[in-house]
PDB file of C-alpha atoms in Angstrom:
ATOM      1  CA  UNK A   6      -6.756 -78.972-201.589  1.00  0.00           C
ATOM      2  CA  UNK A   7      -6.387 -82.544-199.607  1.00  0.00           C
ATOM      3  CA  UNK A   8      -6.060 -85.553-201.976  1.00  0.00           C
ATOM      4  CA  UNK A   9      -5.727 -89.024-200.610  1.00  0.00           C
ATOM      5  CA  UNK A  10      -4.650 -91.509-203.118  1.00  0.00           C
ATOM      6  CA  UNK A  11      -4.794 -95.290-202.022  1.00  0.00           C
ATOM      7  CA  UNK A  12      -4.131 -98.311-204.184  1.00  0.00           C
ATOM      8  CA  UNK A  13      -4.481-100.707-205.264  1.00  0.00           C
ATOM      9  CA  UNK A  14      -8.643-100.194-206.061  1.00  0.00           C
ATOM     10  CA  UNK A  15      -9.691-103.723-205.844  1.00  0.00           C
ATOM     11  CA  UNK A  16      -7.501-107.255-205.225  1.00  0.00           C
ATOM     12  CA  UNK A  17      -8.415-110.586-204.884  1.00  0.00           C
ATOM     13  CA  UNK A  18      -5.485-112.577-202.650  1.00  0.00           C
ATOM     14  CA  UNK A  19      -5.547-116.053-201.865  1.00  0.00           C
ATOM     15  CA  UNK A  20      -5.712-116.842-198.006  1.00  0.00           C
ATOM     16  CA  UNK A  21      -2.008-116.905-196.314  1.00  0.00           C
ATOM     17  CA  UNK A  22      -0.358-114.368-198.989  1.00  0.00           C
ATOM     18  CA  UNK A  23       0.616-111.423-198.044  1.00  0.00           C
ATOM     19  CA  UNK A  24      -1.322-108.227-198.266  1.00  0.00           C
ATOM     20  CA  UNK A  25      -0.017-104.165-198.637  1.00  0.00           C
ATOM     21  CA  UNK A  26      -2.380-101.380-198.899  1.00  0.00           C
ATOM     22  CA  UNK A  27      -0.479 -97.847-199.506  1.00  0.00           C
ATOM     23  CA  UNK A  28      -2.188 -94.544-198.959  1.00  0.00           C
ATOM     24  CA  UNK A  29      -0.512 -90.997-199.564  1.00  0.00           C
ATOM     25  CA  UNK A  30      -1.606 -87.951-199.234  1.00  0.00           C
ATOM     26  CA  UNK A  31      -1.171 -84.625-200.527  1.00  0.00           C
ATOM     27  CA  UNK A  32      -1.957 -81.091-200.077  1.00  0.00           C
ATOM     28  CA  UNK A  33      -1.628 -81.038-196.131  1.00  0.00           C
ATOM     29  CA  UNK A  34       1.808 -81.753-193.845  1.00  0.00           C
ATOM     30  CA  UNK A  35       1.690 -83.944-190.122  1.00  0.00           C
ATOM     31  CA  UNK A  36      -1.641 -85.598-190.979  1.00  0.00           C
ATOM     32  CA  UNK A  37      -3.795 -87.669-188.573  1.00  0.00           C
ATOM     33  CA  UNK A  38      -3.993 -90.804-190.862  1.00  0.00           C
ATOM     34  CA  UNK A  39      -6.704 -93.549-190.166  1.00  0.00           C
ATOM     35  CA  UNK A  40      -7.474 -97.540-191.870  1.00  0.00           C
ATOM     36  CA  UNK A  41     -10.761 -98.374-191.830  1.00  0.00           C
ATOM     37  CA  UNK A  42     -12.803-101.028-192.485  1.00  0.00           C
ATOM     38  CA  UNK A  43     -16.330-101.362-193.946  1.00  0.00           C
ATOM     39  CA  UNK A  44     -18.560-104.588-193.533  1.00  0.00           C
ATOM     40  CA  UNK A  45     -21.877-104.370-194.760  1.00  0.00           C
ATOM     41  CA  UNK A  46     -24.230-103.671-191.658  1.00  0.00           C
ATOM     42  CA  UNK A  47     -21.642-103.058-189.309  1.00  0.00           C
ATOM     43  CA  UNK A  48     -20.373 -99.366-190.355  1.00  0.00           C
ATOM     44  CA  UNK A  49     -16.759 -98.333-190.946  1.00  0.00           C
ATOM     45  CA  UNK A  50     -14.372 -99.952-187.993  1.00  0.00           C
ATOM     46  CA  UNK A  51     -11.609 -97.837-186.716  1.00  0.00           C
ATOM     47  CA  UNK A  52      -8.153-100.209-187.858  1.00  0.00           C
ATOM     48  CA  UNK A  53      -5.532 -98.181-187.093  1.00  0.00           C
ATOM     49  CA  UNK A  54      -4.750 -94.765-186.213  1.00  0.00           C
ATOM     50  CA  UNK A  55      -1.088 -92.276-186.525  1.00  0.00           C
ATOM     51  CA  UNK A  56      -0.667 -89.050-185.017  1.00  0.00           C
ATOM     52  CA  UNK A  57       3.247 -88.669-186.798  1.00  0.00           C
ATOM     53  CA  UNK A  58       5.368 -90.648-188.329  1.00  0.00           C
ATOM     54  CA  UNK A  59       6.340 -94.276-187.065  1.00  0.00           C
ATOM     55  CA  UNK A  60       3.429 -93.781-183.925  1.00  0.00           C
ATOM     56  CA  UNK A  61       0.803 -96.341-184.851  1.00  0.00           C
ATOM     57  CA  UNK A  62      -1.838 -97.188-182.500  1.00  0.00           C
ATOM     58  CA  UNK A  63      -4.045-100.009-182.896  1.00  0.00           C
ATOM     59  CA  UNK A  64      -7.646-100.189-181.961  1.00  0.00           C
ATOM     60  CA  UNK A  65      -8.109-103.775-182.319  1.00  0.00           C
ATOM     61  CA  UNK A  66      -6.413-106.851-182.318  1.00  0.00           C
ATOM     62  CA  UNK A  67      -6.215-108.434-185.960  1.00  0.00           C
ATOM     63  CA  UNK A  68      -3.563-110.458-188.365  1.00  0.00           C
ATOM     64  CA  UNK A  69      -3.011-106.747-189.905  1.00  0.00           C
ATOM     65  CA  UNK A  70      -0.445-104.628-189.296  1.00  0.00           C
ATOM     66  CA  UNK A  71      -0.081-100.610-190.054  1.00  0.00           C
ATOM     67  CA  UNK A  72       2.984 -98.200-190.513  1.00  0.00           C
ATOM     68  CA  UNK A  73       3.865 -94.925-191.200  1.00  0.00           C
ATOM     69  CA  UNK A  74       7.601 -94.840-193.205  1.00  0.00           C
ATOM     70  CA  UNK A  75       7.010 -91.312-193.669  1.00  0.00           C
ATOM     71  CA  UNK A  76       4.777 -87.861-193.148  1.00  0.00           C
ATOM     72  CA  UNK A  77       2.009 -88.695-195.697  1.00  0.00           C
ATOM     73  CA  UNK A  78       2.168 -92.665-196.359  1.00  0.00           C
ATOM     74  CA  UNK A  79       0.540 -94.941-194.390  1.00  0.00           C
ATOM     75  CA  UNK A  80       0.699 -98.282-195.100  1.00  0.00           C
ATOM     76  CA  UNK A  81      -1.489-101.710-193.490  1.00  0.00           C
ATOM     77  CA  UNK A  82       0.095-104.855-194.081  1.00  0.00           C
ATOM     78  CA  UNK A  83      -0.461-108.291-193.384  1.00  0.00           C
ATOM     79  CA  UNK A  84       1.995-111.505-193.473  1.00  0.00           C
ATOM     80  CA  UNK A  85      -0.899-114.098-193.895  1.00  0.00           C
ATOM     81  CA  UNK A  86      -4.211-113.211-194.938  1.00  0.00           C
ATOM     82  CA  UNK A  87      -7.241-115.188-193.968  1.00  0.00           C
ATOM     83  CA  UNK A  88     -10.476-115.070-194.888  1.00  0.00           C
ATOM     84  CA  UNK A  89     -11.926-112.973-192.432  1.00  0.00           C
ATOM     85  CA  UNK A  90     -10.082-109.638-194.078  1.00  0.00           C
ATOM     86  CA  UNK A  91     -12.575-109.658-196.852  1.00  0.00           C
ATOM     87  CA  UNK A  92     -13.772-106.525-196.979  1.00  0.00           C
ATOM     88  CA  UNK A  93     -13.587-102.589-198.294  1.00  0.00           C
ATOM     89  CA  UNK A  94     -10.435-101.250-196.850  1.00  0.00           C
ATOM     90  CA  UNK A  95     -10.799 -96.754-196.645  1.00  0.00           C
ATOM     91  CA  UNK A  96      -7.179 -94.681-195.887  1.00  0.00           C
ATOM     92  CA  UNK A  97      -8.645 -91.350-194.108  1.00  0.00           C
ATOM     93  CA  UNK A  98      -6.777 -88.247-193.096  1.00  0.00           C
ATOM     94  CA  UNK A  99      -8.379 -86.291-190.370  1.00  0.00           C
ATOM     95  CA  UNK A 100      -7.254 -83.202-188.660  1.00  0.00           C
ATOM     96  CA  UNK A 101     -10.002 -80.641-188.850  1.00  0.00           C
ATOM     97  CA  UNK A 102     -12.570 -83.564-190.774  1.00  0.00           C
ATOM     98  CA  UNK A 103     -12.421 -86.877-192.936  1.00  0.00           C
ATOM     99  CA  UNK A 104     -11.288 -86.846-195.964  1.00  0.00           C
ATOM    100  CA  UNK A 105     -11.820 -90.133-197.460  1.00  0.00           C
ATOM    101  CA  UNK A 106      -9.575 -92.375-199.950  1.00  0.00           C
ATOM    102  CA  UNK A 107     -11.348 -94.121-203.015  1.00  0.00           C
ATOM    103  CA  UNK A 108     -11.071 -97.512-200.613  1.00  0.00           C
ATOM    104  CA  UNK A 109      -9.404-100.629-201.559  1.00  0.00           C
ATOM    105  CA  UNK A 110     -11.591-103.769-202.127  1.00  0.00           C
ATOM    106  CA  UNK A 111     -10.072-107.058-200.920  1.00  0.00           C
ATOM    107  CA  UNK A 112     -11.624-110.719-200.980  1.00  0.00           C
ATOM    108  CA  UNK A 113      -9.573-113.109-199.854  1.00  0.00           C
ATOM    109  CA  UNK A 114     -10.480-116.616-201.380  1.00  0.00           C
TER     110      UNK A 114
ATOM    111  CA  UNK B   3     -16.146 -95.205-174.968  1.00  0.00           C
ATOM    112  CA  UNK B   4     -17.951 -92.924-177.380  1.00  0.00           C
ATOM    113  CA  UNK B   5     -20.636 -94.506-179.451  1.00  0.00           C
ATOM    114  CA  UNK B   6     -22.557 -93.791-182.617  1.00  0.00           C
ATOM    115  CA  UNK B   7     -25.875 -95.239-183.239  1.00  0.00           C
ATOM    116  CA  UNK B   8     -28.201 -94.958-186.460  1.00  0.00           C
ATOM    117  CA  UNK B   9     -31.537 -96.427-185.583  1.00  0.00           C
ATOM    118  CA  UNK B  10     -32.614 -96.484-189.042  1.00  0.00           C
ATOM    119  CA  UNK B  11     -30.814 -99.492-191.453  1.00  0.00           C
ATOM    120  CA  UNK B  12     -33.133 -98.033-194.671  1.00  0.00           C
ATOM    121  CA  UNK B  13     -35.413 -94.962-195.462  1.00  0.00           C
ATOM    122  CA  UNK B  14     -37.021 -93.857-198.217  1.00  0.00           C
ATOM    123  CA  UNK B  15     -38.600 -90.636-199.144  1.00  0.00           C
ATOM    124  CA  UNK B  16     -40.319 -89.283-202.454  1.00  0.00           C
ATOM    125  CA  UNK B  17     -38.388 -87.057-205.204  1.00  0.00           C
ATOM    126  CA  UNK B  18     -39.011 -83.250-203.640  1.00  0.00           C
ATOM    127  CA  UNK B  19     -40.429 -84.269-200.124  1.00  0.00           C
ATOM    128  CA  UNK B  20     -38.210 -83.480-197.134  1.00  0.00           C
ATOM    129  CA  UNK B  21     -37.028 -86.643-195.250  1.00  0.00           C
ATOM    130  CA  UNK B  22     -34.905 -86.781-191.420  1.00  0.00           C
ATOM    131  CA  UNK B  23     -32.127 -89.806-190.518  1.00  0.00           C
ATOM    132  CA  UNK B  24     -31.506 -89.934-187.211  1.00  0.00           C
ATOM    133  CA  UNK B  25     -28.575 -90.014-184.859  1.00  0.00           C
ATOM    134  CA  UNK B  26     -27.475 -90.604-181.359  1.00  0.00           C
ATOM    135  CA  UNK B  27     -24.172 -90.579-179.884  1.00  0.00           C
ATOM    136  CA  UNK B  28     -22.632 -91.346-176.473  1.00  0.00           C
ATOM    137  CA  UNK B  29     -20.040 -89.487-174.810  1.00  0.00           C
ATOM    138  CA  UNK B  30     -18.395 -87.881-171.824  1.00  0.00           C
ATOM    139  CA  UNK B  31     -16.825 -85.173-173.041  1.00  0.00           C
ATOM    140  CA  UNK B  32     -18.424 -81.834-173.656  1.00  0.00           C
ATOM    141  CA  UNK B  33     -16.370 -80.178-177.059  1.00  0.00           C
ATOM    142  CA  UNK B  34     -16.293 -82.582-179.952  1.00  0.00           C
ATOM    143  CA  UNK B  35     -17.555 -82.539-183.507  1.00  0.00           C
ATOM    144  CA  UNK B  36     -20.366 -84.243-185.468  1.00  0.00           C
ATOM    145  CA  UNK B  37     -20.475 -85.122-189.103  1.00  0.00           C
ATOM    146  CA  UNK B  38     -22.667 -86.509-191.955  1.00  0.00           C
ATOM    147  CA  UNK B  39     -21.203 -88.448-194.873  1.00  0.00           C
ATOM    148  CA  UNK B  40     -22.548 -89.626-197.657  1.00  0.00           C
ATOM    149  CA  UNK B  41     -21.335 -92.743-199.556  1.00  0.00           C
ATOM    150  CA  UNK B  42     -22.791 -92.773-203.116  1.00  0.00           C
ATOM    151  CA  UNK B  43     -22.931 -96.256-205.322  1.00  0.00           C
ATOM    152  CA  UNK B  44     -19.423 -95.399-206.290  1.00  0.00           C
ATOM    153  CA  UNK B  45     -18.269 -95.766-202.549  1.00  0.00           C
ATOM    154  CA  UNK B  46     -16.439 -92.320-202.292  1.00  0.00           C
ATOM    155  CA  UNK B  47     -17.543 -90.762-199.051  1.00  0.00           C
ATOM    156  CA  UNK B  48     -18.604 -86.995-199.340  1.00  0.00           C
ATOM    157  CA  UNK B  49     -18.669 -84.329-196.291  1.00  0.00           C
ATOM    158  CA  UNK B  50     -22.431 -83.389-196.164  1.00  0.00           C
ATOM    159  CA  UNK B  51     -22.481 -81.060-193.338  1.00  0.00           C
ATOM    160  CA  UNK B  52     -20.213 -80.716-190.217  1.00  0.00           C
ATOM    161  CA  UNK B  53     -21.410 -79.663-186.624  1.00  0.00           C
ATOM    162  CA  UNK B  54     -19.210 -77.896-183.526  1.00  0.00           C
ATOM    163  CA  UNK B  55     -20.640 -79.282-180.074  1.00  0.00           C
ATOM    164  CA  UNK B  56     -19.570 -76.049-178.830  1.00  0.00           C
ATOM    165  CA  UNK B  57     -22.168 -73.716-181.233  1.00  0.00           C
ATOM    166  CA  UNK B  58     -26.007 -73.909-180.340  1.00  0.00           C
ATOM    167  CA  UNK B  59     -26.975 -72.586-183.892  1.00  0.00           C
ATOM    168  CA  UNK B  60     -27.815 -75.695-186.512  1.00  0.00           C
ATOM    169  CA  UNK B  61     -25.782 -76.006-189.254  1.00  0.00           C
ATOM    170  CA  UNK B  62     -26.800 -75.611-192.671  1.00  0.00           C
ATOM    171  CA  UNK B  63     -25.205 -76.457-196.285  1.00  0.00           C
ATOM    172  CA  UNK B  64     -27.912 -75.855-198.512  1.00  0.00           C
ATOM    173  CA  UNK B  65     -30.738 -78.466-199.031  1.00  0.00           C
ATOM    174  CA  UNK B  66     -29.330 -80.082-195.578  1.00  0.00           C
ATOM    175  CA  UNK B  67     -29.445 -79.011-192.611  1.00  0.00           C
ATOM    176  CA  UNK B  68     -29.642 -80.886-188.758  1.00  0.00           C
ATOM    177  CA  UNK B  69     -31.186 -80.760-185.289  1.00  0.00           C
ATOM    178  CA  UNK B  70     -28.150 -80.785-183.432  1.00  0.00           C
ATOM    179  CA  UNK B  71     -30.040 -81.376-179.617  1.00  0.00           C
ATOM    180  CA  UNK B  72     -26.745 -81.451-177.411  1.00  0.00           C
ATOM    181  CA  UNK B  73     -28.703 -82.086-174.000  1.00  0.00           C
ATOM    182  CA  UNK B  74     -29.997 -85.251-175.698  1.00  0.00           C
ATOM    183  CA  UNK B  75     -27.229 -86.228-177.559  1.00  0.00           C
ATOM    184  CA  UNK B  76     -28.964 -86.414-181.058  1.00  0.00           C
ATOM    185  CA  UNK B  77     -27.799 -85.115-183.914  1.00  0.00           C
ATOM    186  CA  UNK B  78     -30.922 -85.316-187.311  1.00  0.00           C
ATOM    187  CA  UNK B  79     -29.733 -84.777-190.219  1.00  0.00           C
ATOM    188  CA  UNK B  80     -32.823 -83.330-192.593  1.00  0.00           C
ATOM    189  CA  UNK B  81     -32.643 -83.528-196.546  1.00  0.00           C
ATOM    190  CA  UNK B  82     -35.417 -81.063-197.910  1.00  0.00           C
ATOM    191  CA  UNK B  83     -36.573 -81.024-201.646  1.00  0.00           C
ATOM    192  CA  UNK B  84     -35.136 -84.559-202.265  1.00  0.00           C
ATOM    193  CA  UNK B  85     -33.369 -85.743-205.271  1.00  0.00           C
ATOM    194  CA  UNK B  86     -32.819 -88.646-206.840  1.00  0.00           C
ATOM    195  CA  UNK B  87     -28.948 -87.981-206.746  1.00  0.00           C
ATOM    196  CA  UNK B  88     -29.501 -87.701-202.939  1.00  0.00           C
ATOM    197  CA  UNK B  89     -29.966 -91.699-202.586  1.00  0.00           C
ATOM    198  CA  UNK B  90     -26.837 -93.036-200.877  1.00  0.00           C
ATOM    199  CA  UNK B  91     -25.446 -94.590-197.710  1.00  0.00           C
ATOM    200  CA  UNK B  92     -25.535 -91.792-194.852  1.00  0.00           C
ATOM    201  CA  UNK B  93     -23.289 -92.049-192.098  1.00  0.00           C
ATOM    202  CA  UNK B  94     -23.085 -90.162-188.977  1.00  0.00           C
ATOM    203  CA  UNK B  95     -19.607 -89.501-187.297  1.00  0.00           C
ATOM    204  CA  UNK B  96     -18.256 -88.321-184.148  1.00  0.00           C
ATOM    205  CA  UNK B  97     -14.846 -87.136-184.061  1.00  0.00           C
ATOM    206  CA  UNK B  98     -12.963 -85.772-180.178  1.00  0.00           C
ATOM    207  CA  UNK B  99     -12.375 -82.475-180.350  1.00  0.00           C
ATOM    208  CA  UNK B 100      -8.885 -82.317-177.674  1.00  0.00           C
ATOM    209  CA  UNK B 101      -7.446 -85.317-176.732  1.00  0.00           C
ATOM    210  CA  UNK B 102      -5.224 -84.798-179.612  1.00  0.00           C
ATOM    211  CA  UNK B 103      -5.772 -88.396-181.545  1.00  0.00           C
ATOM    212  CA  UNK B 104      -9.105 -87.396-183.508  1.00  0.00           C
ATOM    213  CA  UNK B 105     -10.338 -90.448-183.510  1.00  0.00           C
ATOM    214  CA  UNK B 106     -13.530 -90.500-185.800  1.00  0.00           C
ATOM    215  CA  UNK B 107     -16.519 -93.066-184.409  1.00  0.00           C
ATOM    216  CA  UNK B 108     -19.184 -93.476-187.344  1.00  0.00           C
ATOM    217  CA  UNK B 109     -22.577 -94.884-187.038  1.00  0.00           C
ATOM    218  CA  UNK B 110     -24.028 -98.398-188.998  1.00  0.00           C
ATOM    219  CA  UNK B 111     -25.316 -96.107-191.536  1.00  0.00           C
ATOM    220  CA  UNK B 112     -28.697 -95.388-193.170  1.00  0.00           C
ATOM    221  CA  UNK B 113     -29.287 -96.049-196.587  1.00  0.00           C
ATOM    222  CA  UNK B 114     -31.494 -93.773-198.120  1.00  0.00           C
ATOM    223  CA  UNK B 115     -33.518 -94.470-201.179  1.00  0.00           C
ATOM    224  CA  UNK B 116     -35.344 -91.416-203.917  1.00  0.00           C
ATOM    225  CA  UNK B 117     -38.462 -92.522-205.407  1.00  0.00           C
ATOM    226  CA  UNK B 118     -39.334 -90.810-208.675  1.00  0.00           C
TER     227      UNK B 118
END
């Protein structure tokens, strides 16, 4: 079976630091990977999206960054955070449906 | 683009009664597939039921099933005998189904709240 492991759970980062979210997966080989964002009201937003490894397409412009090193680890970065990336971070892998990491929690203070 | 609405921010139905969140979406294209998660208090997102745009017959996974109306681009998702474990965020996705990136578009959700 799939298993999508992202880390860290929760992190509280002071604005400007920098900021790594890593998400593996298991159980399945040349995954669609996927960062979302939730915001309360407003749904999960569509980050960043891979089709293989080292193609990252973003769906809207940010301070974050994504990439793909390898197969099953996708990665979203950022060199300064600010306080608008507050918010419940979600690692997906989706070929056939979404299957759904535990989600990372950042506030940025 | 392809859009995902949920009209409803907040329902709530009784323990054992039978209760319907709705969905519309907004494409172009005419294979794709449509989804229901659920998001419990401890934020993990569950599959509830998946739908083929290309199948006319309504899928089913036990206690939930949906009105899949393709014409009219809604897609109900309808919780009978309701439980109290049932109370969650619901979201309503729609993923492509060939242009190969598999993007998936999810609705505001609709949280759903059991009364004992």
């Amino acid at each position: 079976s799939q298993t999508i492991h992202q880390w860290p759970a929760t992190l509280v980062q002071p604005v400007g630091s920098p900021l790594s979210l890593e998400c593996t997966v298991e159980g399945t080989s040349n995954p669609n990977l996927y960062w979302y964002r939730q915001a309360a009201g407003r749904g999960l937003q569509l980050l960043f999206y891979s089709v293989g490894i080292g193609q990252i397409s973003s769906e809207v412009p940010q301070n974050l960054s994504a990439s793909r090193p390898q197969d099953r680890q996708f990665i979203l970065s950022s060199k300064k955070l600010l306080l608008s990336d507050s918010g419940f971070y979600l690692c997906v892998q989706g070929n056939t449906e979404a299957f759904f990491g535990q989600g990372t929690r950042l506030t940025v203070v | 683009a392809q859009t995902v609405t949920q009209s409803q921010p907040e329902m709530s139905v009784q323990e054992a009664e039978t209760v319907t969140l709705s969905c519309t979406y907004d494409t172009s294209e005419s294979d794709y597939y449509l989804f229901w998660y659920k998001q419990p208090p401890s934020r993990q997102m569950i599959l509830v039921i998946r739908q083929e745009a290309y199948k006319q017959q309504n899928a089913t996974e036990n206690r939930f099933s949906v009105n899949f109306q393709k014409a009219a681009k809604s897609f109900s998702l309808k919780i009978s005998d309701s439980q109290l474990g049932d109370a969650a965020m619901y979201f309503c996705a729609y993923r492509e189904a060939t242009s190969g990136t598999y993007k998936y578009i999810f609705g505001t959700g609709t949280r759903l709240k059991v009364l004992a």
